[in-house]
PDB file of C-alpha atoms and ligand atoms in Angstrom:
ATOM      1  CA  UNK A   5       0.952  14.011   0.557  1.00  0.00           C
ATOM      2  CA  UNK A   6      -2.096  13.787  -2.079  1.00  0.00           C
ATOM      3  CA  UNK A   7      -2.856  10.369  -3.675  1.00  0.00           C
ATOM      4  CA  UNK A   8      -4.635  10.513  -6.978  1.00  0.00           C
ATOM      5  CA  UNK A   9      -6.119   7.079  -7.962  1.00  0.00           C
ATOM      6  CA  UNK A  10      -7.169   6.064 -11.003  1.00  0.00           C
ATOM      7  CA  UNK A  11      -9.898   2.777 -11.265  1.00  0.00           C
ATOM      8  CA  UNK A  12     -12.789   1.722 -12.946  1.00  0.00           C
ATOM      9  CA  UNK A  13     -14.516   0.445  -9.670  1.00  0.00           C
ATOM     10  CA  UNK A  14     -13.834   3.395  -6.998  1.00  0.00           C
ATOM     11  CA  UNK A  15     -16.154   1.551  -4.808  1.00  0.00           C
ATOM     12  CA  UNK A  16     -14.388  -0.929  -4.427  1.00  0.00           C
ATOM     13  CA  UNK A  17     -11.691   1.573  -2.831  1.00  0.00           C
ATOM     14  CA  UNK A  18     -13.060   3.661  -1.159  1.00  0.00           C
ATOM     15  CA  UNK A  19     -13.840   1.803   2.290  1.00  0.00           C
ATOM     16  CA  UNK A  20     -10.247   1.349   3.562  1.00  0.00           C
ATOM     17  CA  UNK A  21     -10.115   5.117   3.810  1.00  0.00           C
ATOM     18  CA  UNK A  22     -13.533   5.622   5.915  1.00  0.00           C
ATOM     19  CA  UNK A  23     -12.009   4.258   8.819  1.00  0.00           C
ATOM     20  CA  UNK A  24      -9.339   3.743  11.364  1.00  0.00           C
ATOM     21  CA  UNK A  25      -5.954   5.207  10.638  1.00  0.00           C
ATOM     22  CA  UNK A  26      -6.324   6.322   7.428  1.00  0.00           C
ATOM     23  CA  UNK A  27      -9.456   7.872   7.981  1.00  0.00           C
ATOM     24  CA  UNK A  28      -7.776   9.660  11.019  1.00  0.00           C
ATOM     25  CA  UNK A  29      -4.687  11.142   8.775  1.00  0.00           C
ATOM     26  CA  UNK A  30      -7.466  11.986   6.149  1.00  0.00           C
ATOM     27  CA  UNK A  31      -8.938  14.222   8.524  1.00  0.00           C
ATOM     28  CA  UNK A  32      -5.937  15.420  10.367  1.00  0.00           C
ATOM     29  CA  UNK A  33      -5.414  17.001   6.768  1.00  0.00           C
ATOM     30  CA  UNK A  34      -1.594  14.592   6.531  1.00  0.00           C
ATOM     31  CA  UNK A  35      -3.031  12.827   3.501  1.00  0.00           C
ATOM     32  CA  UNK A  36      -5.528  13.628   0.545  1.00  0.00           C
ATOM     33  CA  UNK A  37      -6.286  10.751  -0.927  1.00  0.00           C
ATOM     34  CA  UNK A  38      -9.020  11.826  -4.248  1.00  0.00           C
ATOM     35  CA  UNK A  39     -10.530   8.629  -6.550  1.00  0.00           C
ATOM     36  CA  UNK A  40     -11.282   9.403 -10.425  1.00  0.00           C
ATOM     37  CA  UNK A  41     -13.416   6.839 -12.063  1.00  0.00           C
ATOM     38  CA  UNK A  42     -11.872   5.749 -15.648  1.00  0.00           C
ATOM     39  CA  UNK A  43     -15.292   5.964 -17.420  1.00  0.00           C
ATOM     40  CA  UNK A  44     -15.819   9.565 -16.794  1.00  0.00           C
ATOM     41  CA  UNK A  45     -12.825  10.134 -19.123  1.00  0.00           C
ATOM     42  CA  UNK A  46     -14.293   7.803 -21.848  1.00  0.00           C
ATOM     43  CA  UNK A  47     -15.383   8.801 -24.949  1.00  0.00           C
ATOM     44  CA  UNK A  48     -18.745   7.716 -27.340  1.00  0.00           C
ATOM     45  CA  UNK A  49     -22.047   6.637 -26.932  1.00  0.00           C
ATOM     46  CA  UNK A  50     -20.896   3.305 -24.705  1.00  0.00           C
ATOM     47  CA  UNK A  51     -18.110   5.546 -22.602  1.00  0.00           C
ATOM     48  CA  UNK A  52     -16.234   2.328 -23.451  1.00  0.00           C
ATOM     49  CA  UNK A  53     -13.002   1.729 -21.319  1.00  0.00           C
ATOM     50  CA  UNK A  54     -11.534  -1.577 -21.958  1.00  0.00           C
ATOM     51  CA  UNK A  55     -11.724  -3.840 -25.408  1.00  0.00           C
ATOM     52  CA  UNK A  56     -10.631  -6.852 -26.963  1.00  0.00           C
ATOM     53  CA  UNK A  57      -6.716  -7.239 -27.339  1.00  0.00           C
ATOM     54  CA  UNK A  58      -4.857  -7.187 -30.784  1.00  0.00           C
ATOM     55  CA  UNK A  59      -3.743 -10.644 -31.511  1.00  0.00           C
ATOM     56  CA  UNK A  60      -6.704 -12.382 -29.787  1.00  0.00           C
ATOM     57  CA  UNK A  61      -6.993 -13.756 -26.886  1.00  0.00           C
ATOM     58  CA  UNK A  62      -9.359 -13.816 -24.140  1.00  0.00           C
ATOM     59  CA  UNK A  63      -9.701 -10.711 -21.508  1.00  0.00           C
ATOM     60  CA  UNK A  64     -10.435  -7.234 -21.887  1.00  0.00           C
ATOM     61  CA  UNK A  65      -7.575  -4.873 -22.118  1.00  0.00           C
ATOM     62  CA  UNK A  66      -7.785  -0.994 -20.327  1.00  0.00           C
ATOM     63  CA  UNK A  67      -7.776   1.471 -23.370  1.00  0.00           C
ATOM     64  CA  UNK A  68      -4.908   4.270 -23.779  1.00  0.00           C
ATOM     65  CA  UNK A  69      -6.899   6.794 -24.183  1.00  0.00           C
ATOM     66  CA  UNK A  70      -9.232   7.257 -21.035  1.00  0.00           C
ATOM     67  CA  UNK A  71      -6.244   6.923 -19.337  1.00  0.00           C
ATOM     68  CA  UNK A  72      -4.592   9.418 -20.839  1.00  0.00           C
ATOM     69  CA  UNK A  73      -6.908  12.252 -20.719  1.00  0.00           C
ATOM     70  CA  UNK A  74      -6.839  11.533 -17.219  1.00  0.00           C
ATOM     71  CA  UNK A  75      -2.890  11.291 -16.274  1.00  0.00           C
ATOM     72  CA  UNK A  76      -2.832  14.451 -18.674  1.00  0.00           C
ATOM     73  CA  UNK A  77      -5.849  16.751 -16.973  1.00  0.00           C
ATOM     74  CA  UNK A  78      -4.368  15.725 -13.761  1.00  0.00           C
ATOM     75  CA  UNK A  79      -0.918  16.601 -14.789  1.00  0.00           C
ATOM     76  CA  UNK A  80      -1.860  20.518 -15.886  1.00  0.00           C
ATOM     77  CA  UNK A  81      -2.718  20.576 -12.166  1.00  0.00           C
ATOM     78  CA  UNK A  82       0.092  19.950 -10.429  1.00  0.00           C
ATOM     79  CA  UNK A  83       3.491  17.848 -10.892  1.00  0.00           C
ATOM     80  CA  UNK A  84       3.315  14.439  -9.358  1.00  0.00           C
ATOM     81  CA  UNK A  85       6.560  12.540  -8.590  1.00  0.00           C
ATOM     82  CA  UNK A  86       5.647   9.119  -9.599  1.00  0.00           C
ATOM     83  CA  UNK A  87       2.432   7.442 -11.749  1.00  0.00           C
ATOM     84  CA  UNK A  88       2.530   3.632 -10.198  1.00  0.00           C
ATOM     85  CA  UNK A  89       1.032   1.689 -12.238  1.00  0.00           C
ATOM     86  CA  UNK A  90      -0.484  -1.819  -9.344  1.00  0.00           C
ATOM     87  CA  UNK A  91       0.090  -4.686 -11.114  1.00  0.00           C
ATOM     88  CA  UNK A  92       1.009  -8.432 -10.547  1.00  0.00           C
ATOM     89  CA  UNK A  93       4.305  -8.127 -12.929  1.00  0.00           C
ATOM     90  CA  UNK A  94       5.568  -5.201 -10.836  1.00  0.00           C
ATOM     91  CA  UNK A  95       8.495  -4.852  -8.013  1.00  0.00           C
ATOM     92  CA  UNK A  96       7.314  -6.434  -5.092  1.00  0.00           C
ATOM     93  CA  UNK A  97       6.110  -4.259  -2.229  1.00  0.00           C
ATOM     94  CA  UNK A  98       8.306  -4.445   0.772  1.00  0.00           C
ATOM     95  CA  UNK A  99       8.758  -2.364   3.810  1.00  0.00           C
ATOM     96  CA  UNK A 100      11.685  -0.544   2.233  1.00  0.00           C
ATOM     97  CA  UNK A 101       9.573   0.667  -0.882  1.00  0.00           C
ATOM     98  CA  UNK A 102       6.930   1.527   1.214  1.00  0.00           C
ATOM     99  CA  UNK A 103       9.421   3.837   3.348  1.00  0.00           C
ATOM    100  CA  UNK A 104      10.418   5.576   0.091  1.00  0.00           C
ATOM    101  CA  UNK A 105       7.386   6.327  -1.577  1.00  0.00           C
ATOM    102  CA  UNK A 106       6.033   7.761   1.436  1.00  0.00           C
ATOM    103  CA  UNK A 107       8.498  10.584   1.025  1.00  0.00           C
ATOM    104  CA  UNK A 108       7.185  11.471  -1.933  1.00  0.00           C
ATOM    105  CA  UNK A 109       4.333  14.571  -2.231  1.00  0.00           C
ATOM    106  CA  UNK A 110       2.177  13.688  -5.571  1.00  0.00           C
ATOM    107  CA  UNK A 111       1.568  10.362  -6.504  1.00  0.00           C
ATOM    108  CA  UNK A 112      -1.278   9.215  -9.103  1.00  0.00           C
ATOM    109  CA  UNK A 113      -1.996   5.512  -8.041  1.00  0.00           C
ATOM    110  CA  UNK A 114      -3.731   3.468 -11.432  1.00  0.00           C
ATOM    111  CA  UNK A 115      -5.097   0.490 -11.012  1.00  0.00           C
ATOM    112  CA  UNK A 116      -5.586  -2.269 -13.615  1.00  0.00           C
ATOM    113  CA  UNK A 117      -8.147  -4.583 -14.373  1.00  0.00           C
ATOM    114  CA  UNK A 118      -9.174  -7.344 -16.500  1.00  0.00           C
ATOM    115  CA  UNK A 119      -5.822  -8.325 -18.571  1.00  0.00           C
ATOM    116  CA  UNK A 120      -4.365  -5.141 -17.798  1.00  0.00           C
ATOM    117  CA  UNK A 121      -3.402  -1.649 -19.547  1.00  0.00           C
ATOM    118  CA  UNK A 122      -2.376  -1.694 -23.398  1.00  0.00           C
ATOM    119  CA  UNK A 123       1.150  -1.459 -22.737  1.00  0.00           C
ATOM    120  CA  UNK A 124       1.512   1.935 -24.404  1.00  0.00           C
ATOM    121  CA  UNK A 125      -0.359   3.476 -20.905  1.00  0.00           C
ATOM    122  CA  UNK A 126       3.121   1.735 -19.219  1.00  0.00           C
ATOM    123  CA  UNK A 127       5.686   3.101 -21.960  1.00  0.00           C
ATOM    124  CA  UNK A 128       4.328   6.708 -21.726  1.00  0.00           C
ATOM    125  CA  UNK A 129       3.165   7.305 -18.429  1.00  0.00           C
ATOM    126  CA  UNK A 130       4.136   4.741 -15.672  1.00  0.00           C
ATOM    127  CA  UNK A 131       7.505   5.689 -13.782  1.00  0.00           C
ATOM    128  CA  UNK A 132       6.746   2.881 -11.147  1.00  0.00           C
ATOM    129  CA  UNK A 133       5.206  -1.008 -11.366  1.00  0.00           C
ATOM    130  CA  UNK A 134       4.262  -2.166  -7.932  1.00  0.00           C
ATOM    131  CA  UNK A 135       3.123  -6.188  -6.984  1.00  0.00           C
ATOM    132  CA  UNK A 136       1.660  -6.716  -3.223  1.00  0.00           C
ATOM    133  CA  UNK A 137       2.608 -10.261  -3.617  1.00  0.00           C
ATOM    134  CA  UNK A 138       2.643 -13.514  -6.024  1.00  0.00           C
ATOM    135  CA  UNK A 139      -0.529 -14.431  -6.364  1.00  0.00           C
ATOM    136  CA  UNK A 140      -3.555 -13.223  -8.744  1.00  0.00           C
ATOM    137  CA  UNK A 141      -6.325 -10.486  -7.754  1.00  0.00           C
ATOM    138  CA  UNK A 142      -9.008  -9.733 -10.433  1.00  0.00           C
ATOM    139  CA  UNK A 143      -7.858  -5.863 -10.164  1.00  0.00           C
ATOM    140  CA  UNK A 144      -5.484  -3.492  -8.554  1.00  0.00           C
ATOM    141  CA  UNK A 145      -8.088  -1.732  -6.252  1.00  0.00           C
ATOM    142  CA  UNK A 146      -7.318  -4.187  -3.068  1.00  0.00           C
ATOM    143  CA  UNK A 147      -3.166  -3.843  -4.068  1.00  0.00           C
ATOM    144  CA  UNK A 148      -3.857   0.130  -4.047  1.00  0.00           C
ATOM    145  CA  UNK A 149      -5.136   0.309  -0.540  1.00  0.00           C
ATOM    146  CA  UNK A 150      -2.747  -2.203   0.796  1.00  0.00           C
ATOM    147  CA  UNK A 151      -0.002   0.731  -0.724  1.00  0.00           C
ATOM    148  CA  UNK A 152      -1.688   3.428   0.642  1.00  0.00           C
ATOM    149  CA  UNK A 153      -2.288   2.254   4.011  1.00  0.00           C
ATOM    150  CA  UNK A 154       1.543   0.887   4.027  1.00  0.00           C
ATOM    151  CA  UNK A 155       2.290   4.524   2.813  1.00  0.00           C
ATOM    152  CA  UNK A 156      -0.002   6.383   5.037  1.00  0.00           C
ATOM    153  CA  UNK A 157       0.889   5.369   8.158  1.00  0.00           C
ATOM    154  CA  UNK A 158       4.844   6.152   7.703  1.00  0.00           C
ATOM    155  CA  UNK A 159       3.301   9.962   7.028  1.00  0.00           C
ATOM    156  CA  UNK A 160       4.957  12.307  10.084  1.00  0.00           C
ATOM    157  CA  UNK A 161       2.113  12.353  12.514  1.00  0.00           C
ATOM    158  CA  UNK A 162      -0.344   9.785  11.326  1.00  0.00           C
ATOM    159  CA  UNK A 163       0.361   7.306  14.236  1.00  0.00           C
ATOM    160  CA  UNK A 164      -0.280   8.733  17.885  1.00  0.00           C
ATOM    161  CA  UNK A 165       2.956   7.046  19.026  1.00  0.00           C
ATOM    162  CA  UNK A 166       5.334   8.618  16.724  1.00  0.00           C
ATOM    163  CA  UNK A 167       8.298   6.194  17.585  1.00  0.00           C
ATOM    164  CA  UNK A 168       5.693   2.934  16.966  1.00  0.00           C
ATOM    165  CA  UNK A 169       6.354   2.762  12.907  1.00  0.00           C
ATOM    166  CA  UNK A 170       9.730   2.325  14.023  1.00  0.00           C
ATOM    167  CA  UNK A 171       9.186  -0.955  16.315  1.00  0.00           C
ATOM    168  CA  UNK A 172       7.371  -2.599  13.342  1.00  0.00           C
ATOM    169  CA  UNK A 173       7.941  -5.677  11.495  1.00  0.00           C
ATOM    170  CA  UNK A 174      10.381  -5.021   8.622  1.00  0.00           C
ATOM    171  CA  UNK A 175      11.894  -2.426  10.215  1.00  0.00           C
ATOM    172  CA  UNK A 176      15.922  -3.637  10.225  1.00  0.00           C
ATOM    173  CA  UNK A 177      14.617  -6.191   8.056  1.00  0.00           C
ATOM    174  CA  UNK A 178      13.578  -7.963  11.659  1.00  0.00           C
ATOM    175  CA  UNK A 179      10.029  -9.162  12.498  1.00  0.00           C
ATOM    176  CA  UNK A 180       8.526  -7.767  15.777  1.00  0.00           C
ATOM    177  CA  UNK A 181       9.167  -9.280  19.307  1.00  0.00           C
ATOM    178  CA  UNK A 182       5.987 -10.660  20.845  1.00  0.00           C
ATOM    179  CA  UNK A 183       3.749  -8.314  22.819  1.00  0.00           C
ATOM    180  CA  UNK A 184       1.011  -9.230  26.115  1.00  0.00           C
ATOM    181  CA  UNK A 185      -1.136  -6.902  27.762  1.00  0.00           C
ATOM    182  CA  UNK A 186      -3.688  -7.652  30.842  1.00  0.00           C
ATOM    183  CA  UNK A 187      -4.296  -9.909  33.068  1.00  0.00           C
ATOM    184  CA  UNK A 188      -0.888 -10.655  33.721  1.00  0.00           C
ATOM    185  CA  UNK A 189      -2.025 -14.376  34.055  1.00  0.00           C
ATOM    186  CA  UNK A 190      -5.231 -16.290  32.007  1.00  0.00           C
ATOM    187  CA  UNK A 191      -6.195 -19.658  32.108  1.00  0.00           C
ATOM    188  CA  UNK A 192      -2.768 -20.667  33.549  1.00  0.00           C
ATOM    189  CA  UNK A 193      -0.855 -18.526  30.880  1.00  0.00           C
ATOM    190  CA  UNK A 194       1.715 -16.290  31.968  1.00  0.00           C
ATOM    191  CA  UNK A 195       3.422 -13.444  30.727  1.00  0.00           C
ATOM    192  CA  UNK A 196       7.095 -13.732  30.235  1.00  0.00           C
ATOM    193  CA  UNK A 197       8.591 -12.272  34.115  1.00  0.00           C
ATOM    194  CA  UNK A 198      10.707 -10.181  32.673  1.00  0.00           C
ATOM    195  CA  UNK A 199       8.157  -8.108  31.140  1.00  0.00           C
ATOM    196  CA  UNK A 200       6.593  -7.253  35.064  1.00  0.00           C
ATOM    197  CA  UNK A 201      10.263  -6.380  36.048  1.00  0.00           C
ATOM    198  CA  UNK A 202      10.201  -2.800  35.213  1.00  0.00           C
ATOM    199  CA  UNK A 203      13.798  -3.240  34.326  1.00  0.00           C
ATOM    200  CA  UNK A 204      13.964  -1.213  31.342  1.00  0.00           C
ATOM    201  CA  UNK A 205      17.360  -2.174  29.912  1.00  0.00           C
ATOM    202  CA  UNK A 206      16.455  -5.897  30.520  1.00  0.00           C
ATOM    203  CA  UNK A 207      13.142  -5.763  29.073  1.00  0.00           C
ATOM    204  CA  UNK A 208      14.621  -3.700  26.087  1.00  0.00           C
ATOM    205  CA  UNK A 209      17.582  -6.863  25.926  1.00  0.00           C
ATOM    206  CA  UNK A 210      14.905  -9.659  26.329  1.00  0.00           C
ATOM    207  CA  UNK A 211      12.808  -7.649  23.635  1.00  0.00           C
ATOM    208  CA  UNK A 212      15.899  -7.977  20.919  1.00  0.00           C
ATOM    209  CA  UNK A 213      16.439 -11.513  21.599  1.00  0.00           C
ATOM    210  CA  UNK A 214      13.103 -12.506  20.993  1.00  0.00           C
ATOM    211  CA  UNK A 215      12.779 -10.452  17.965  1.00  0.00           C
ATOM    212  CA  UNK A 216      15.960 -12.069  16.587  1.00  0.00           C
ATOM    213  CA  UNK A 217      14.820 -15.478  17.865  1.00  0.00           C
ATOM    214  CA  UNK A 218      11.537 -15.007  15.578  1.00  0.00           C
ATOM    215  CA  UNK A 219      13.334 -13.794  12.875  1.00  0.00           C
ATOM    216  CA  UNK A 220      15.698 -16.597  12.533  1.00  0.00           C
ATOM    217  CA  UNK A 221      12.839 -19.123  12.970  1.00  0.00           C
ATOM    218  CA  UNK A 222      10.412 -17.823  10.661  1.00  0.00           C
ATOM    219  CA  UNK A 223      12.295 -15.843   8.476  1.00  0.00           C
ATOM    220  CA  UNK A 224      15.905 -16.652   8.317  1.00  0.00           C
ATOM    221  CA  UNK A 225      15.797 -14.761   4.909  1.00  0.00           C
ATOM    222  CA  UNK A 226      15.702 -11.522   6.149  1.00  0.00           C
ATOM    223  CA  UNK A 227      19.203 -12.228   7.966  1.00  0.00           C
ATOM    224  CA  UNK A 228      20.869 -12.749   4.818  1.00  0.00           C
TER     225      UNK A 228
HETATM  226 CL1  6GU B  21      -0.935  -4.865  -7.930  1.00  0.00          CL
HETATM  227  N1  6GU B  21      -2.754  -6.366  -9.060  1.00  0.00           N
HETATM  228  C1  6GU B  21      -3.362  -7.527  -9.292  1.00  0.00           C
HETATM  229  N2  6GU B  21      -4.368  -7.592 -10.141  1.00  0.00           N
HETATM  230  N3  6GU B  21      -3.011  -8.661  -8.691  1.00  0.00           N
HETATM  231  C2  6GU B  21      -2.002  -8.579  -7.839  1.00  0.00           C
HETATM  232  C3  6GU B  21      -1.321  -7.404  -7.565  1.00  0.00           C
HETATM  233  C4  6GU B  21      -1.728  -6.288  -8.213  1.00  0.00           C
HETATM  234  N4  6GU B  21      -0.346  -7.659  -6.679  1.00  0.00           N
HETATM  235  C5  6GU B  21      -0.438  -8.959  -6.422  1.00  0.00           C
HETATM  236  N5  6GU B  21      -1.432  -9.515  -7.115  1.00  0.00           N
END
């Protein structure tokens, strides 16, 4: 997979991807993730990207063209299969669109800011609008790396346990059973027996029970 994202504040990106898992699939060669900064594709004395919005109103508004010559130089490069536009108006990001996109090969990733792109940027390029959640962030650098790393870790050999994306929250629309490592016993708090047993098929049982358990307690939503 190669990720192409597009942002006026790269910096603000760029850490998620210098470590950890990401930084591990980066390396492995599974993932290319490249950053373009918007104002190298502006134009004039000011390499102005953003500017007031028709109509009035308060907030700067991310300029077609910058954007443009960007989507369109990386575009005589290769074919992507989606532009995803990261904004707060989008679908909602959920396990289930995470599992799809990462089956996808080219993706350019832009990120808003401000008041957002002039809508023209969404009618002519954008084939996707993704959310991370309701609630406000002043751009879509922090939503882009919350995609990515959703994304990246589904990738066919990021994680060392291959079978481990499987057992995840969301997966089956279920939320994971609860997990205890060593000491078996701290400060008069035991592990669950059953877990010691080495009874495979009863830990496995126990294991679905508790997941279901959860699920219905904390989110009987995802049952429906
Ligand atoms: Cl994708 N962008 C911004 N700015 N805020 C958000 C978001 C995206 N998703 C949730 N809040």
């Amino acid at each position: 997979m190669r990720i192409d994202i597009i942002t006026v504040l790269p910096e603000l990106l760029k850490s998620p991807f210098e470590a950890s898992i990401l930084q591990r699939a980066i390396d492995k060669g599974l993932v290319e993730v490249h950053f373009h900064n918007l104002r190298d594709f502006a134009t004039g004395k000011y390499r102005q990207v953003d500017d007031y919005q028709f109509g009035g109103g308060a907030g700067m508004v991310l300029m077609v063209e910058p954007i443009d010559k960007c989507i369109s130089k990386l575009k005589s490069e290769r074919t992507y299969d989606e532009v995803i536009y990261m904004t707060p108006d989008g679908n909602t990001l959920n396990q289930g669109l995470a599992n799809e996109i990462s089956l996808k090969k080219n993706l350019i990733i832009l990120c808003g800011h401000y008041k957002g792109v002039d809508q023209r940027v969404r009618d002519m390029f954008v084939t996707r609008e993704i959310s991370i959640g309701d609630y406000v962030l002043s751009g879509g650098e922090l939503a882009a790396a919350v995609l990515c790393d959703a994304v990246i870790r589904l990738l066919p050999g990021v994680l060392n346990d291959e079978t481990s994306a499987l057992t995840d929250t969301f997966q089956d629309n279920m939320l994971a059973p609860p997990v205890y490592t060593r000491p078996a016993s701290y400060k008069g708090n035991e592990v669950p027996k059953i877990l010691l047993s080495g009874n495979f098929p009863k830990i496995e049982q126990w294991r679905e029970e508790q997941a279901l358990e959860r699920t219905r307690k904390r989110r009987p939503d995802l049952l429906e």
